XYZ file of C-alpha atoms in Angstrom:
316
model
C -0.083 0.200 0.055
C 1.518 3.569 -0.947
C 2.263 6.159 1.801
C -0.532 8.250 0.197
C -3.157 5.693 0.415
C -2.342 4.792 4.078
C -2.293 8.529 5.031
C -5.851 8.920 3.699
C -6.845 5.941 4.932
C -5.849 6.989 8.818
C -7.294 10.490 8.010
C -10.598 9.077 6.946
C -10.803 6.974 9.986
C -9.975 9.587 12.543
C -12.749 11.890 10.991
C -15.301 9.297 10.984
C -14.316 8.500 14.697
C -13.969 12.032 15.863
C -17.736 13.025 14.160
C -20.871 13.152 16.384
C -23.086 12.766 13.590
C -22.889 10.787 10.250
C -20.755 12.556 7.909
C -21.768 12.836 4.060
C -19.586 12.428 1.191
C -19.514 15.886 0.257
C -18.098 16.781 3.864
C -15.494 13.646 3.913
C -14.338 15.095 0.331
C -14.096 18.616 1.670
C -12.584 17.919 5.367
C -10.485 14.675 4.657
C -7.140 15.350 3.306
C -6.002 13.040 0.339
C -9.094 13.217 -1.730
C -8.573 15.137 -5.062
C -9.267 15.216 -8.666
C -12.870 15.027 -10.198
C -15.711 14.066 -8.510
C -16.046 10.780 -10.140
C -12.424 10.123 -9.141
C -12.872 10.973 -5.603
C -15.925 8.761 -5.517
C -14.089 5.765 -6.568
C -11.392 6.309 -4.138
C -13.964 6.715 -1.396
C -15.405 3.275 -2.204
C -12.024 1.463 -2.399
C -10.963 3.121 0.975
C -14.321 2.005 2.637
C -13.672 -1.619 1.699
C -10.182 -1.524 2.705
C -11.413 -0.147 6.349
C -13.960 -2.906 6.410
C -11.538 -5.592 5.516
C -9.302 -4.470 8.333
C -12.360 -5.153 10.557
C -13.080 -1.333 11.197
C -16.909 -1.108 11.104
C -18.332 1.953 9.394
C -21.939 2.456 9.729
C -24.242 3.942 7.152
C -27.376 6.141 7.959
C -29.287 9.089 7.294
C -28.799 12.184 9.338
C -32.755 12.327 9.920
C -34.596 8.851 9.480
C -37.797 10.339 8.832
C -36.341 11.899 5.927
C -34.774 10.251 2.891
C -31.407 12.631 2.550
C -28.046 11.832 1.613
C -26.395 9.034 3.730
C -24.034 9.642 5.954
C -20.722 7.596 7.429
C -19.350 6.925 10.858
C -16.970 5.037 13.179
C -18.642 4.472 16.463
C -15.863 4.693 19.055
C -16.975 1.317 21.117
C -16.742 -0.429 18.069
C -13.311 0.675 17.281
C -11.674 -0.031 20.881
C -9.448 -3.015 21.436
C -11.050 -5.196 23.977
C -8.165 -5.654 26.902
C -9.908 -8.661 28.601
C -8.810 -12.408 27.843
C -6.243 -11.684 25.423
C -4.514 -14.560 23.433
C -0.723 -14.855 23.464
C -0.712 -13.149 20.087
C -2.771 -10.216 20.851
C -0.603 -9.553 24.093
C 2.458 -9.621 21.545
C 0.795 -7.270 19.213
C 0.224 -5.148 22.183
C 3.496 -5.457 23.882
C 4.894 -4.276 20.066
C 2.720 -1.172 19.793
C 4.069 0.243 23.275
C 7.565 -0.769 22.280
C 7.214 1.248 19.128
C 5.648 4.161 20.689
C 8.249 4.198 23.518
C 10.663 4.378 20.741
C 9.058 7.511 19.035
C 10.399 10.033 21.298
C 7.157 10.318 23.611
C 8.787 8.148 26.230
C 6.713 9.781 29.259
C 3.382 9.602 27.505
C 3.947 6.055 26.391
C 5.147 5.034 30.057
C 1.721 6.553 31.661
C -0.383 4.846 28.714
C 1.400 1.390 29.362
C 0.935 1.430 32.901
C -2.931 2.253 32.195
C -3.119 -0.382 29.970
C -1.419 -3.062 31.588
C -3.840 -2.271 34.911
C -6.925 -2.471 32.517
C -5.941 -5.484 30.895
C -4.827 -7.094 34.337
C -1.442 -8.023 32.857
C 2.044 -7.645 34.223
C 4.763 -6.313 32.052
C 6.598 -9.427 32.040
C 4.044 -11.192 30.241
C 4.314 -9.170 27.219
C 7.023 -9.780 24.288
C 7.193 -7.408 21.402
C 7.598 -8.782 18.080
C 9.894 -6.006 17.151
C 13.434 -4.919 18.955
C 13.641 -1.658 20.388
C 14.199 1.085 17.638
C 17.160 3.586 17.837
C 15.890 7.017 18.243
C 17.439 10.019 16.604
C 15.284 12.612 17.750
C 16.315 15.550 16.151
C 16.682 14.403 12.933
C 13.395 12.558 12.848
C 11.674 15.741 13.679
C 13.240 17.870 11.329
C 12.813 15.264 8.511
C 9.459 14.963 9.181
C 8.717 18.539 9.050
C 10.316 18.796 5.850
C 8.448 16.100 4.397
C 5.012 17.522 5.530
C 6.093 21.023 3.828
C 7.599 19.006 0.392
C 10.726 21.122 1.091
C 14.343 19.773 0.209
C 16.614 19.304 2.968
C 20.509 19.616 3.510
C 22.777 17.455 5.749
C 26.168 16.028 6.202
C 26.244 12.341 5.637
C 28.825 9.473 6.231
C 28.609 6.203 4.392
C 29.707 3.129 6.403
C 32.647 2.480 4.049
C 34.201 6.213 4.594
C 36.100 8.113 7.035
C 34.459 11.696 5.590
C 31.183 12.877 5.294
C 29.509 14.350 2.045
C 26.848 17.017 1.621
C 23.460 15.566 0.438
C 20.423 17.555 -0.797
C 17.109 15.387 -0.760
C 13.794 15.498 -1.419
C 12.059 13.603 1.360
C 9.650 10.904 0.621
C 9.093 8.819 3.283
C 10.480 7.673 6.812
C 10.355 4.226 8.038
C 12.282 1.666 10.531
C 14.111 -1.331 9.008
C 15.668 -3.738 11.355
C 15.976 -1.573 14.520
C 17.118 1.617 12.579
C 15.339 4.761 11.166
C 15.666 5.316 7.510
C 14.994 8.118 5.073
C 14.075 7.381 1.814
C 14.367 10.300 -0.573
C 15.265 11.821 -3.938
C 19.104 12.784 -3.629
C 19.089 16.078 -6.197
C 23.073 15.150 -6.616
C 22.861 11.690 -7.877
C 19.395 12.237 -9.446
C 18.327 8.981 -8.088
C 16.162 7.840 -5.047
C 18.394 6.753 -2.062
C 18.105 5.329 1.380
C 19.772 7.203 4.157
C 19.966 5.906 7.665
C 19.532 8.713 10.350
C 22.208 7.758 12.466
C 24.551 8.459 9.753
C 23.638 11.828 9.629
C 26.330 13.700 11.226
C 25.277 17.388 10.932
C 22.366 19.614 11.566
C 19.476 19.125 9.172
C 18.660 22.467 7.163
C 15.105 22.925 5.589
C 14.620 24.826 2.661
C 12.257 27.866 3.060
C 10.769 26.953 -0.301
C 7.453 24.797 -0.034
C 5.665 22.474 -2.382
C 9.030 21.646 -4.245
C 8.116 18.228 -5.194
C 5.201 16.029 -5.583
C 5.261 12.236 -4.123
C 3.780 9.609 -6.503
C 0.716 7.826 -5.319
C 2.374 4.484 -5.764
C 5.472 5.166 -3.878
C 6.160 2.844 -1.140
C 9.130 3.428 1.370
C 9.486 -0.395 2.042
C 10.137 -0.989 -1.719
C 13.465 0.718 -1.456
C 14.670 -0.715 2.407
C 14.404 -4.501 1.082
C 16.915 -3.700 -1.484
C 19.669 -2.688 1.345
C 22.548 -4.971 0.765
C 23.322 -7.123 3.728
C 25.218 -10.547 4.289
C 22.873 -12.866 6.198
C 24.240 -15.267 8.732
C 22.306 -18.243 9.229
C 21.352 -18.632 13.324
C 19.873 -22.026 14.797
C 17.594 -21.626 17.526
C 15.523 -23.549 20.540
C 12.396 -21.657 21.049
C 10.000 -22.238 23.405
C 6.353 -23.394 21.909
C 4.133 -20.472 21.545
C 6.956 -17.817 22.131
C 9.480 -15.439 20.480
C 6.839 -14.229 17.337
C 9.855 -11.903 16.016
C 11.966 -15.001 15.382
C 9.310 -16.989 14.154
C 8.191 -14.180 11.638
C 11.242 -14.713 9.486
C 12.105 -18.552 10.126
C 13.449 -20.328 7.351
C 12.826 -23.802 8.861
C 10.572 -25.197 12.041
C 10.629 -28.582 13.657
C 9.247 -29.829 17.024
C 12.270 -30.770 19.306
C 10.494 -31.771 22.198
C 7.283 -31.029 24.431
C 8.587 -27.759 25.249
C 10.815 -26.292 22.692
C 10.621 -25.922 18.800
C 13.989 -25.881 16.695
C 14.080 -23.118 13.881
C 16.599 -21.319 11.475
C 16.469 -17.877 11.028
C 18.951 -15.507 8.740
C 20.062 -12.451 10.613
C 22.055 -9.233 9.446
C 24.750 -10.200 11.642
C 25.965 -12.163 14.820
C 25.553 -9.164 16.691
C 22.017 -8.757 16.238
C 21.307 -12.456 16.861
C 23.139 -12.007 20.238
C 20.826 -8.948 20.865
C 17.822 -11.164 20.098
C 18.821 -13.685 22.215
C 19.376 -11.460 25.207
C 15.892 -9.569 24.374
C 13.907 -12.766 24.154
C 15.625 -14.133 27.607
C 14.525 -17.325 28.618
C 12.010 -17.759 25.451
C 15.083 -18.806 23.188
C 18.750 -20.530 23.187
C 20.791 -19.617 20.849
C 22.213 -22.913 19.414
C 24.430 -22.211 16.332
C 26.767 -20.985 15.241
C 29.226 -21.596 18.197
C 30.413 -18.058 18.291
C 27.378 -16.411 18.887
C 26.096 -19.013 21.455
C 29.423 -18.320 23.204
C 29.200 -14.451 23.082
C 25.442 -14.544 24.482
C 26.824 -16.924 27.536
C 29.741 -14.090 28.099
C 27.239 -11.379 28.014
C 24.632 -13.359 30.425
C 27.994 -13.708 32.690
C 28.753 -10.013 32.574
C 25.250 -9.056 33.334
C 24.968 -11.287 36.219
C 28.268 -9.744 37.754
C 27.052 -6.482 37.465
C 24.220 -7.010 39.289
C 25.828 -9.271 42.327
């Protein structure tokens, strides 16, 4: 799904949730960002968007403003039908909740996220130790992230010094930002590099200067079919095969990209994954604690043991 489509669906959902009455199509086209073109084009977009939201499990009610008159139908999402039930959660639902909280805590709103986490855990009658996110914590480069997001919203060019991993010096880059996303624990900017006349991916932690935003606005357009993930999946990496013992029903982060799985005994499964590096595999092993055992390669297993011994000594 393209970034423009995703943004429009979010805008539509928020508008229909916030409205206390049924919104007519004309109001939606006027107030919800993302609907443009001819009346016929907007009509088609809206019909597809309704289907997409319903396929996601979001209930959209259709009714007229006044049941006594046959006026134009309106649309609304009732808050009670949109809320996530917090009682009797399955293991998968607990992991989804943990993932959402972990991503929010990595977004620069740590204090707000911490308070929300406590309230959610209390309402769901859960202990924090019961939750295992599907993802590892994402490194936060808060200042860069904020500035790039601002430029992206304004469709303004940005300039910054960027150091490639195989270089000791930095280079000035001028970029039209097209999207921001995380990839394997790091934030990336995808945008048009004006100096190289090509779309490139930039790791935010390698930006080594202040980001300067052009004063010009609406300098470029982002194609409707543009998707950040299409560019991030092409990042080159040498993968390392890792063999794990995983407790049954646990470690969904590893299971989500496993190459092979077989039952080891009544308590454990044996799985194979490909990781970007031994370092990342060690971090995942520590992150999952007693839910997994890193079995092979020997080098990675020994590093996990050493790290656990170091942690134990620090807390004696």
